[in-house]
Amino acid sequence: MEFSLIDQSIQHFDGDSVVVFSSVDKVFADINIQQLIELSNFESKAGKTLILNLPEGFKAKQVIVAGVGDTPISAKNYVKALVAISSVLGEYKIKNTMIQSLEVDGFDQAWVHRTTARVIQNANYKIHKVGTDKDKVTIENIAIQSTTDNAHDLMQGQAIANGMSLTRNLGDLPSNICTPSYLADTAKSMAKEFGLECEVLEQDDMDKLGMGSLLSVSKGSIEPPKLISLSYKGDGDSKPVVLVGKGVTFDSGGISLKPGAGMDEMKYDMCGAASVLGAMRAIAQIKPNINLTVVVPAVENMPAHNASKPGDVVTSMSGQTIEILNTDAEGRLILCDALTYVEKFNPEVVIDVATLTGAVIIALGKHNSGLMSNNQDLADDIIVSSKGALDGVWQLPIEDEYDEQLKSNFADMGNIGGREAGTITAACFLSRFTKDYRWAHLDIAGTAWISGAKKGATGRPVPLLTQYVLDQIN
Ligand code: BES
Ligand code: MN
Ligand code: ZN
């Protein structure tokens, strides 16, 4: 799929179809098309579309009318319209299309170009079924009407969609294929393709570093654990942004076994890992002047005779001891050692991304990721980036009162804090390992995938992470 900018009227576009927008009180089209739309009683709600044959005087065959709701046009409605347009283009196998330019409230044309490319390409993502060939995308060219010819924003949008596609693919793969070793191999092949630095630590290496907490999770599994680091260098020796992604390739709960219903979805427990790799994929293609390192602790959490048991006490790389009161609170056990390990990169800032708690789904549903931080300026920056990326977050507090719930009689802390505020106590646990740098935590358990008939990974929060990294330049 290719995107381009053209400075042309829609009458003169010599392709298959043109897209025009229609808001509740205004049609952004010439008088001929306006009459056609009025004749068909089109409701201009965002997400509604109408296909009409074009009258004499147009070079293209059809017009797709896309509703965008009220004026001024909101970013959310514009995206809804783009998703609807994508499904029409896919359904009717329309190859060459021109999209009318449009003003979106609060955003500039560069944003419109980047978002259009990202949303249309991502909406055309096809789930790759195991053992079959990849379905071909039928759209060939999308030309966006514009008086500028700066295609850089289109490339950025496509790079982000490519990153999301990697993330979705990894997320959807079953855990018998997408193992910790598979994630390590993926990072290695990305390093080759994009000229990145990659390092993979094995169990012995982690043992030597004293990662007793991380290894306590993987020890009940036949799959060897991996600690993956992948670095992009676009700015000499400056301090990198470091992203850490939870890579539990299957979370059975361990000895604190999960119930059977819906357990298949715990293949998605590596979506934090998949999203930081996806963000790296996007950045490696965009090649901005910044340094980025992504770190993935990758393990499988299984019950076994040699698995960790409730009540076991382990020593983390930081030296702090942890009483494992529930083996299903394993994400924090692998992240805490990864968060100590990343100090070696001398990070400017560290953001971890994890499908960490079911509680965040109860708190925020599937619309916003949970955001927690030890630095309010950092949290504010992430919120700003998330708005531009249309990849929502909502901040929850980290306070000492919550941290007290982690008290243990037998170690420096327990790995669970009871029923109340489960998302926050998980973050409090992590914050005990991030005292030496600016850190934020994204709990993506609600946003990384969709359940039900449309089950599948969403590719979130790749747009937010990529936008955040790009926003750090200057
Ligand atoms: N991976 C899960 C969190 C999760 C649960 C994500 C459901 C998406 C849907 C995590 O490892 C976990 O099991 N968390 C426990 C923590 C509890 C034992 C303190 C949870 O949320 O129940
Ligand atoms: Mn778990
Ligand atoms: Zn988990």
Short mmCIF file of C-alpha atoms and ligand atoms in Angstrom, two decimals:
data_model
loop_
_atom_site.label_atom_id
_atom_site.label_comp_id
_atom_site.label_asym_id
_atom_site.label_seq_id
_atom_site.Cartn_x
_atom_site.Cartn_y
_atom_site.Cartn_z
CA MET A 1 0.00 0.00 0.00
CA GLU A 2 1.40 3.38 -0.96
CA PHE A 3 0.47 6.87 0.15
CA SER A 4 1.16 10.09 -1.67
CA LEU A 5 0.15 13.75 -1.60
CA ILE A 6 -1.45 15.41 -4.63
CA ASP A 7 -2.34 19.00 -5.31
CA GLN A 8 -5.37 18.42 -7.52
CA SER A 9 -9.13 18.83 -7.48
CA ILE A 10 -11.15 15.65 -7.00
CA GLN A 11 -12.78 16.14 -10.41
CA HIS A 12 -9.44 15.60 -12.07
CA PHE A 13 -8.32 12.55 -10.12
CA ASP A 14 -7.83 9.76 -12.63
CA GLY A 15 -8.23 6.70 -10.36
CA ASP A 16 -10.93 4.33 -9.14
CA SER A 17 -12.58 6.42 -6.45
CA VAL A 18 -12.51 9.70 -4.57
CA VAL A 19 -13.40 10.18 -0.92
CA VAL A 20 -15.28 13.28 0.19
CA PHE A 21 -16.29 14.14 3.72
CA SER A 22 -19.68 15.21 4.92
CA SER A 23 -20.32 16.71 8.33
CA VAL A 24 -23.74 17.16 9.93
CA ASP A 25 -24.05 20.71 8.62
CA LYS A 26 -21.73 20.84 5.64
CA VAL A 27 -20.66 18.78 2.63
CA PHE A 28 -17.05 19.38 1.66
CA ALA A 29 -17.65 18.75 -2.00
CA ASP A 30 -18.73 20.41 -5.19
CA ILE A 31 -22.36 21.10 -6.00
CA ASN A 32 -22.88 17.95 -8.11
CA ILE A 33 -21.78 15.65 -5.34
CA GLN A 34 -23.71 17.67 -2.79
CA GLN A 35 -26.94 17.09 -4.68
CA LEU A 36 -26.27 13.37 -4.94
CA ILE A 37 -25.69 13.18 -1.20
CA GLU A 38 -28.87 15.11 -0.42
CA LEU A 39 -30.88 12.86 -2.72
CA SER A 40 -29.82 9.78 -0.80
CA ASN A 41 -30.69 11.21 2.64
CA PHE A 42 -27.20 10.51 3.93
CA GLU A 43 -26.78 10.86 7.69
CA SER A 44 -23.35 12.38 8.23
CA LYS A 45 -22.54 10.45 11.39
CA ALA A 46 -18.89 9.51 11.87
CA GLY A 47 -18.42 5.93 10.67
CA LYS A 48 -21.22 6.04 8.07
CA THR A 49 -20.33 5.80 4.40
CA LEU A 50 -22.14 5.98 1.09
CA ILE A 51 -20.89 4.95 -2.33
CA LEU A 52 -22.23 6.71 -5.40
CA ASN A 53 -21.38 6.60 -9.09
CA LEU A 54 -19.84 9.87 -10.18
CA PRO A 55 -21.60 12.02 -12.77
CA GLU A 56 -20.11 13.30 -16.03
CA GLY A 57 -17.16 15.60 -15.56
CA PHE A 58 -15.33 13.39 -13.06
CA LYS A 59 -12.49 11.15 -14.12
CA ALA A 60 -12.87 8.64 -11.26
CA LYS A 61 -15.71 6.11 -11.26
CA GLN A 62 -17.12 6.40 -7.75
CA VAL A 63 -17.27 8.71 -4.82
CA ILE A 64 -17.17 7.42 -1.27
CA VAL A 65 -18.95 9.84 1.02
CA ALA A 66 -17.71 9.57 4.59
CA GLY A 67 -19.60 11.07 7.53
CA VAL A 68 -17.53 13.00 10.08
CA GLY A 69 -20.22 14.16 12.53
CA ASP A 70 -20.26 17.71 13.86
CA THR A 71 -18.07 20.64 12.78
CA PRO A 72 -15.40 21.47 13.79
CA ILE A 73 -14.36 17.90 13.08
CA SER A 74 -12.94 16.06 16.04
CA ALA A 75 -9.89 13.82 15.77
CA LYS A 76 -11.90 10.86 17.06
CA ASN A 77 -14.56 11.31 14.38
CA TYR A 78 -11.93 11.71 11.67
CA VAL A 79 -10.38 8.40 12.70
CA LYS A 80 -13.81 6.71 12.75
CA ALA A 81 -14.36 7.95 9.20
CA LEU A 82 -10.95 6.62 8.10
CA VAL A 83 -11.68 3.18 9.53
CA ALA A 84 -15.04 3.12 7.70
CA ILE A 85 -13.36 4.24 4.46
CA SER A 86 -10.77 1.47 4.85
CA SER A 87 -13.44 -1.17 5.13
CA VAL A 88 -15.21 0.10 1.99
CA LEU A 89 -11.92 0.13 0.06
CA GLY A 90 -11.21 -3.40 1.25
CA GLU A 91 -14.70 -4.76 0.67
CA TYR A 92 -14.96 -3.47 -2.90
CA LYS A 93 -11.28 -4.11 -3.65
CA ILE A 94 -10.77 -0.50 -4.71
CA LYS A 95 -7.15 -0.01 -5.72
CA ASN A 96 -6.56 3.70 -6.36
CA THR A 97 -8.24 6.36 -4.28
CA MET A 98 -7.92 10.04 -3.62
CA ILE A 99 -8.93 11.45 -0.24
CA GLN A 100 -10.13 15.01 0.02
CA SER A 101 -8.14 17.23 2.40
CA LEU A 102 -9.89 18.10 5.64
CA GLU A 103 -9.31 20.37 8.65
CA VAL A 104 -9.32 18.46 11.93
CA ASP A 105 -9.94 20.48 15.08
CA GLY A 106 -6.76 21.14 17.05
CA PHE A 107 -4.34 19.46 14.66
CA ASP A 108 -2.23 20.57 11.70
CA GLN A 109 -1.96 19.08 8.22
CA ALA A 110 1.20 17.13 9.14
CA TRP A 111 -0.84 15.37 11.84
CA VAL A 112 -3.66 14.70 9.34
CA HIS A 113 -1.22 13.13 6.89
CA ARG A 114 0.55 11.00 9.52
CA THR A 115 -2.72 9.86 11.09
CA THR A 116 -4.41 9.10 7.76
CA ALA A 117 -1.56 6.85 6.64
CA ARG A 118 -1.31 5.13 10.01
CA VAL A 119 -5.02 4.50 10.49
CA ILE A 120 -5.76 3.30 6.96
CA GLN A 121 -2.78 0.98 6.83
CA ASN A 122 -3.48 -0.39 10.31
CA ALA A 123 -7.18 -0.87 9.51
CA ASN A 124 -6.12 -3.07 6.60
CA TYR A 125 -4.00 -5.32 8.80
CA LYS A 126 -4.85 -8.95 8.09
CA ILE A 127 -4.54 -11.57 10.81
CA HIS A 128 -1.97 -14.09 9.64
CA LYS A 129 -3.36 -17.59 10.26
CA VAL A 130 -0.80 -20.19 11.29
CA GLY A 131 0.22 -22.40 8.35
CA THR A 132 -1.34 -20.24 5.63
CA ASP A 133 -0.02 -17.61 3.25
CA LYS A 134 -0.48 -14.00 4.24
CA ASP A 135 -3.64 -12.43 2.76
CA LYS A 136 -2.81 -9.75 0.20
CA VAL A 137 -3.92 -6.19 0.87
CA THR A 138 -5.96 -5.04 -2.14
CA ILE A 139 -5.47 -1.27 -1.77
CA GLU A 140 -2.60 -0.07 -3.95
CA ASN A 141 -2.52 3.72 -3.78
CA ILE A 142 -4.02 6.37 -1.56
CA ALA A 143 -3.46 9.95 -2.66
CA ILE A 144 -4.24 12.60 -0.07
CA GLN A 145 -5.20 16.02 -1.35
CA SER A 146 -2.66 18.57 -0.18
CA THR A 147 -0.95 21.75 -1.28
CA THR A 148 2.34 20.60 0.26
CA ASP A 149 4.49 17.80 -1.08
CA ASN A 150 6.24 16.90 2.18
CA ALA A 151 5.76 13.14 2.31
CA HIS A 152 7.75 12.72 5.53
CA ASP A 153 4.59 12.58 7.65
CA LEU A 154 3.11 9.84 5.46
CA MET A 155 6.29 7.81 5.94
CA GLN A 156 6.04 8.30 9.71
CA GLY A 157 2.43 7.17 9.71
CA GLN A 158 3.30 4.08 7.70
CA ALA A 159 6.29 3.32 9.93
CA ILE A 160 3.99 3.42 12.97
CA ALA A 161 1.50 1.13 11.21
CA ASN A 162 4.36 -1.24 10.35
CA GLY A 163 5.35 -1.27 14.03
CA MET A 164 1.76 -1.97 15.04
CA SER A 165 1.59 -4.78 12.54
CA LEU A 166 4.67 -6.44 14.09
CA THR A 167 3.12 -6.01 17.55
CA ARG A 168 -0.23 -7.45 16.50
CA ASN A 169 1.40 -10.36 14.75
CA LEU A 170 3.55 -11.28 17.76
CA GLY A 171 0.57 -10.87 20.10
CA ASP A 172 -1.71 -13.08 18.05
CA LEU A 173 0.83 -15.88 17.65
CA PRO A 174 0.11 -18.84 19.95
CA SER A 175 2.48 -19.48 22.82
CA ASN A 176 3.73 -22.76 21.32
CA ILE A 177 5.22 -20.66 18.51
CA CYS A 178 5.87 -17.32 20.17
CA THR A 179 8.20 -18.50 22.97
CA PRO A 180 10.90 -16.43 24.73
CA SER A 181 13.35 -17.81 22.13
CA TYR A 182 11.06 -16.67 19.32
CA LEU A 183 11.00 -13.13 20.74
CA ALA A 184 14.80 -13.20 20.94
CA ASP A 185 15.04 -14.36 17.32
CA THR A 186 12.65 -11.60 16.28
CA ALA A 187 14.87 -9.00 17.96
CA LYS A 188 17.96 -10.48 16.29
CA SER A 189 16.41 -10.33 12.84
CA MET A 190 15.28 -6.74 13.46
CA ALA A 191 18.86 -5.91 14.42
CA LYS A 192 20.05 -7.33 11.10
CA GLU A 193 17.38 -5.62 9.02
CA PHE A 194 17.75 -2.16 10.58
CA GLY A 195 21.35 -2.13 11.78
CA LEU A 196 20.53 -2.18 15.50
CA GLU A 197 22.59 -3.51 18.40
CA CYS A 198 21.11 -6.62 19.96
CA GLU A 199 22.12 -8.54 23.05
CA VAL A 200 20.38 -11.62 24.44
CA LEU A 201 21.19 -12.83 27.96
CA GLU A 202 20.68 -16.53 28.72
CA GLN A 203 19.67 -18.12 32.01
CA ASP A 204 23.32 -18.50 33.13
CA ASP A 205 24.04 -14.83 32.45
CA MET A 206 20.99 -13.79 34.44
CA ASP A 207 21.98 -16.13 37.24
CA LYS A 208 25.39 -14.45 37.44
CA LEU A 209 23.73 -11.02 37.62
CA GLY A 210 21.65 -12.24 40.56
CA MET A 211 18.26 -12.04 38.86
CA GLY A 212 16.62 -14.38 41.36
CA SER A 213 13.22 -12.78 40.93
CA LEU A 214 13.04 -13.09 37.15
CA LEU A 215 14.37 -16.64 37.20
CA SER A 216 11.86 -17.69 39.86
CA VAL A 217 9.14 -17.22 37.24
CA SER A 218 10.78 -19.13 34.39
CA LYS A 219 12.09 -22.07 36.41
CA GLY A 220 8.87 -24.10 36.14
CA SER A 221 8.92 -23.94 32.35
CA ILE A 222 10.75 -26.01 29.75
CA GLU A 223 11.20 -22.80 27.71
CA PRO A 224 14.51 -21.10 28.51
CA PRO A 225 14.20 -17.45 29.65
CA LYS A 226 15.76 -14.64 27.61
CA LEU A 227 16.64 -11.07 28.47
CA ILE A 228 16.64 -9.15 25.20
CA SER A 229 18.13 -5.68 24.60
CA LEU A 230 17.85 -3.87 21.28
CA SER A 231 19.37 -0.42 20.71
CA TYR A 232 18.91 2.21 18.03
CA LYS A 233 21.57 4.93 17.95
CA GLY A 234 20.54 8.13 16.20
CA ASP A 235 22.19 10.67 18.50
CA GLY A 236 25.79 9.83 19.35
CA ASP A 237 26.40 9.25 23.04
CA SER A 238 23.32 10.97 24.46
CA LYS A 239 21.31 9.18 27.14
CA PRO A 240 18.73 6.82 25.63
CA VAL A 241 15.02 6.56 26.18
CA VAL A 242 14.61 3.02 27.54
CA LEU A 243 11.40 1.03 27.04
CA VAL A 244 10.92 -2.21 28.98
CA GLY A 245 8.21 -4.64 27.84
CA LYS A 246 6.73 -7.54 29.84
CA GLY A 247 7.30 -10.68 27.80
CA VAL A 248 5.40 -13.49 29.49
CA THR A 249 4.73 -15.65 26.43
CA PHE A 250 2.14 -17.63 28.36
CA ASP A 251 0.79 -16.87 31.83
CA SER A 252 -0.89 -19.95 33.27
CA GLY A 253 -0.61 -18.36 36.71
CA GLY A 254 1.94 -20.99 37.76
CA ILE A 255 1.13 -22.93 40.96
CA SER A 256 -1.46 -20.20 41.70
CA LEU A 257 -3.12 -21.56 38.56
CA LYS A 258 -5.63 -19.42 36.67
CA PRO A 259 -9.16 -20.72 35.98
CA GLY A 260 -9.63 -22.43 32.60
CA ALA A 261 -12.16 -20.08 30.98
CA GLY A 262 -10.41 -17.62 28.70
CA MET A 263 -6.96 -18.86 29.63
CA ASP A 264 -5.98 -18.91 25.94
CA GLU A 265 -5.87 -15.13 26.12
CA MET A 266 -2.83 -15.35 28.35
CA LYS A 267 -0.80 -15.84 25.16
CA TYR A 268 -1.23 -12.04 25.00
CA ASP A 269 0.79 -11.60 28.19
CA MET A 270 3.79 -10.65 26.04
CA CYS A 271 2.04 -7.65 24.47
CA GLY A 272 4.23 -5.24 26.45
CA ALA A 273 7.26 -6.87 24.82
CA ALA A 274 5.56 -6.86 21.42
CA SER A 275 4.72 -3.17 21.75
CA VAL A 276 8.23 -2.03 22.64
CA LEU A 277 9.56 -4.09 19.71
CA GLY A 278 6.87 -2.49 17.52
CA ALA A 279 7.89 0.99 18.67
CA MET A 280 11.51 0.09 17.88
CA ARG A 281 10.42 -1.09 14.41
CA ALA A 282 8.75 2.29 13.83
CA ILE A 283 11.70 4.34 15.14
CA ALA A 284 14.24 2.27 13.20
CA GLN A 285 12.36 3.11 10.01
CA ILE A 286 11.85 6.81 10.82
CA LYS A 287 15.52 7.21 11.90
CA PRO A 288 15.15 10.26 14.16
CA ASN A 289 18.11 11.88 15.97
CA ILE A 290 17.61 10.12 19.27
CA ASN A 291 18.85 7.05 21.11
CA LEU A 292 16.37 4.33 21.99
CA THR A 293 16.88 1.04 23.80
CA VAL A 294 14.18 -1.55 24.33
CA VAL A 295 14.56 -4.32 26.90
CA VAL A 296 12.40 -7.43 27.06
CA PRO A 297 12.43 -9.92 29.92
CA ALA A 298 10.90 -12.99 28.25
CA VAL A 299 9.66 -16.04 30.19
CA GLU A 300 6.85 -18.56 30.34
CA ASN A 301 4.92 -18.90 33.63
CA MET A 302 4.00 -22.56 34.21
CA PRO A 303 3.09 -24.86 37.11
CA ALA A 304 5.54 -27.74 37.61
CA HIS A 305 7.25 -29.76 40.34
CA ASN A 306 10.14 -27.30 40.12
CA ALA A 307 8.03 -24.14 39.82
CA SER A 308 7.98 -21.41 42.47
CA LYS A 309 5.44 -21.96 45.25
CA PRO A 310 3.43 -19.46 47.30
CA GLY A 311 5.52 -18.47 50.29
CA ASP A 312 8.85 -18.87 48.50
CA VAL A 313 11.30 -16.03 49.11
CA VAL A 314 13.65 -14.85 46.35
CA THR A 315 16.39 -12.22 46.10
CA SER A 316 16.16 -9.72 43.25
CA MET A 317 19.13 -8.25 41.37
CA SER A 318 18.72 -5.08 43.47
CA GLY A 319 19.35 -7.13 46.63
CA GLN A 320 15.79 -6.62 47.90
CA THR A 321 14.00 -9.82 48.90
CA ILE A 322 10.49 -10.76 47.78
CA GLU A 323 7.98 -13.17 49.29
CA ILE A 324 6.05 -14.72 46.39
CA LEU A 325 2.56 -14.84 47.88
CA ASN A 326 0.94 -15.47 44.51
CA THR A 327 2.82 -16.97 41.56
CA ASP A 328 0.28 -15.33 39.23
CA ALA A 329 1.68 -11.89 40.11
CA GLU A 330 4.67 -12.82 37.93
CA GLY A 331 4.89 -9.76 35.70
CA ARG A 332 6.31 -7.58 38.45
CA LEU A 333 8.76 -10.34 39.36
CA ILE A 334 10.38 -10.28 35.93
CA LEU A 335 10.06 -6.51 35.46
CA CYS A 336 11.78 -5.63 38.74
CA ASP A 337 15.00 -7.33 37.66
CA ALA A 338 14.78 -5.84 34.16
CA LEU A 339 14.27 -2.40 35.75
CA THR A 340 17.45 -2.85 37.81
CA TYR A 341 19.32 -4.15 34.76
CA VAL A 342 18.49 -1.08 32.61
CA GLU A 343 20.56 1.18 34.90
CA LYS A 344 23.55 0.06 32.83
CA PHE A 345 22.19 2.03 29.86
CA ASN A 346 22.31 5.29 31.88
CA PRO A 347 18.73 6.07 30.78
CA GLU A 348 17.29 9.54 30.25
CA VAL A 349 13.94 8.02 31.16
CA VAL A 350 12.52 4.50 31.54
CA ILE A 351 8.98 3.49 30.58
CA ASP A 352 7.81 -0.05 31.21
CA VAL A 353 4.84 -1.47 29.33
CA ALA A 354 3.01 -4.48 30.73
CA THR A 355 -0.24 -6.43 30.72
CA LEU A 356 0.19 -6.33 34.46
CA THR A 357 -3.17 -6.44 36.21
CA GLY A 358 -6.74 -7.53 35.58
CA ALA A 359 -7.66 -4.69 37.94
CA VAL A 360 -6.79 -2.02 35.34
CA ILE A 361 -9.52 -3.46 33.09
CA ILE A 362 -12.02 -2.96 35.90
CA ALA A 363 -10.76 0.59 36.51
CA LEU A 364 -10.38 1.90 32.95
CA GLY A 365 -11.96 -0.65 30.61
CA LYS A 366 -10.36 -1.14 27.23
CA HIS A 367 -10.15 2.51 26.18
CA ASN A 368 -7.26 3.89 28.22
CA SER A 369 -4.01 2.35 29.40
CA GLY A 370 -3.17 2.93 33.08
CA LEU A 371 -0.32 5.41 33.57
CA MET A 372 1.71 5.66 36.77
CA SER A 373 4.97 7.52 37.33
CA ASN A 374 7.49 8.67 39.91
CA ASN A 375 7.78 12.01 38.09
CA GLN A 376 4.81 14.25 37.26
CA ASP A 377 6.58 16.08 34.39
CA LEU A 378 7.18 12.74 32.72
CA ALA A 379 3.56 11.68 33.25
CA ASP A 380 2.42 15.00 31.74
CA ASP A 381 4.68 14.50 28.69
CA ILE A 382 3.26 11.03 28.14
CA ILE A 383 -0.30 12.36 28.39
CA VAL A 384 0.48 15.01 25.75
CA SER A 385 2.02 12.42 23.39
CA SER A 386 -0.94 10.10 23.91
CA LYS A 387 -3.38 12.80 22.80
CA GLY A 388 -1.53 13.40 19.53
CA ALA A 389 -1.26 9.66 18.96
CA LEU A 390 -4.95 9.06 19.79
CA ASP A 391 -3.74 6.28 22.07
CA GLY A 392 -5.27 7.16 25.41
CA VAL A 393 -3.86 6.87 28.92
CA TRP A 394 -5.26 7.77 32.32
CA GLN A 395 -3.05 8.47 35.29
CA LEU A 396 -3.44 6.68 38.63
CA PRO A 397 -1.60 7.77 41.78
CA ILE A 398 1.44 6.14 43.36
CA GLU A 399 1.43 6.99 47.08
CA ASP A 400 3.01 5.58 50.26
CA GLU A 401 -0.38 4.56 51.66
CA TYR A 402 -0.76 2.03 48.85
CA ASP A 403 2.84 0.89 49.10
CA GLU A 404 2.20 -0.24 52.68
CA GLN A 405 -0.05 -2.99 51.34
CA LEU A 406 3.10 -4.78 50.14
CA LYS A 407 4.44 -5.46 53.67
CA SER A 408 5.73 -8.96 54.33
CA ASN A 409 6.74 -10.65 57.59
CA PHE A 410 9.35 -12.75 55.83
CA ALA A 411 10.98 -10.53 53.17
CA ASP A 412 11.43 -6.87 52.17
CA MET A 413 8.08 -7.05 50.39
CA GLY A 414 5.34 -9.38 49.24
CA ASN A 415 4.53 -9.59 45.55
CA ILE A 416 0.83 -8.79 46.05
CA GLY A 417 -0.99 -6.05 47.93
CA GLY A 418 -4.46 -7.49 48.41
CA ARG A 419 -7.69 -6.87 46.54
CA GLU A 420 -7.83 -3.10 46.80
CA ALA A 421 -6.16 -0.89 44.13
CA GLY A 422 -4.42 -3.83 42.49
CA THR A 423 -3.10 -1.76 39.60
CA ILE A 424 -1.55 0.79 41.93
CA THR A 425 0.03 -1.70 44.33
CA ALA A 426 1.62 -3.43 41.33
CA ALA A 427 3.11 -0.07 40.32
CA CYS A 428 4.22 0.56 43.92
CA PHE A 429 6.06 -2.75 43.78
CA LEU A 430 7.88 -1.67 40.59
CA SER A 431 8.63 1.79 41.99
CA ARG A 432 10.82 0.18 44.65
CA PHE A 433 13.21 -0.73 41.82
CA THR A 434 13.18 2.56 39.90
CA LYS A 435 14.43 5.04 42.47
CA ASP A 436 17.49 6.08 40.44
CA TYR A 437 15.81 7.44 37.31
CA ARG A 438 12.67 9.05 35.94
CA TRP A 439 10.23 6.23 35.35
CA ALA A 440 6.70 5.64 34.13
CA HIS A 441 4.63 2.48 33.97
CA LEU A 442 1.90 1.70 31.45
CA ASP A 443 -0.56 -1.05 32.41
CA ILE A 444 -1.94 -2.19 29.05
CA ALA A 445 -3.95 -5.23 30.19
CA GLY A 446 -7.13 -3.53 28.93
CA THR A 447 -5.83 -1.98 25.72
CA ALA A 448 -3.41 -4.50 24.15
CA TRP A 449 -6.00 -6.87 22.76
CA ILE A 450 -9.72 -7.31 22.14
CA SER A 451 -11.68 -10.35 23.35
CA GLY A 452 -14.78 -11.93 21.87
CA ALA A 453 -15.69 -12.38 18.20
CA LYS A 454 -13.05 -9.88 17.05
CA LYS A 455 -10.36 -11.38 19.27
CA GLY A 456 -6.96 -10.02 18.35
CA ALA A 457 -4.08 -7.78 19.35
CA THR A 458 -4.65 -4.03 18.82
CA GLY A 459 -1.07 -2.83 18.31
CA ARG A 460 -1.44 -0.41 21.21
CA PRO A 461 0.44 1.41 22.67
CA VAL A 462 2.85 1.56 19.70
CA PRO A 463 1.39 4.91 18.51
CA LEU A 464 1.87 6.45 21.95
CA LEU A 465 5.39 5.06 22.49
CA THR A 466 6.58 6.14 19.05
CA GLN A 467 5.03 9.58 19.43
CA TYR A 468 6.61 9.96 22.86
CA VAL A 469 10.06 9.11 21.49
CA LEU A 470 9.64 11.51 18.56
CA ASP A 471 8.43 14.25 20.92
CA GLN A 472 11.70 14.03 22.87
CA ILE A 473 13.73 15.46 19.99
CA ASN A 474 14.70 19.01 21.16
N1 BES B 1 -1.15 -11.20 33.10
C1 BES B 1 -1.93 -11.03 34.27
C2 BES B 1 -2.80 -9.79 34.21
C3 BES B 1 -4.02 -9.91 33.34
C4 BES B 1 -5.14 -10.60 33.77
C5 BES B 1 -4.06 -9.30 32.11
C6 BES B 1 -6.26 -10.68 32.97
C7 BES B 1 -5.19 -9.38 31.31
C8 BES B 1 -6.28 -10.07 31.74
C9 BES B 1 -1.04 -10.89 35.50
O1 BES B 1 0.13 -11.64 35.46
C10 BES B 1 -1.83 -11.39 36.64
O2 BES B 1 -2.15 -12.55 36.67
N2 BES B 1 -2.16 -10.49 37.58
C11 BES B 1 -2.95 -10.84 38.71
C12 BES B 1 -2.32 -10.18 39.92
C13 BES B 1 -2.88 -10.67 41.21
C14 BES B 1 -2.47 -12.11 41.43
C15 BES B 1 -2.35 -9.79 42.30
C16 BES B 1 -4.37 -10.36 38.47
O3 BES B 1 -4.55 -9.27 37.87
O4 BES B 1 -5.29 -11.06 38.83
MN MN B 2 -0.18 -13.61 36.11
ZN ZN B 3 0.87 -12.03 33.62
#
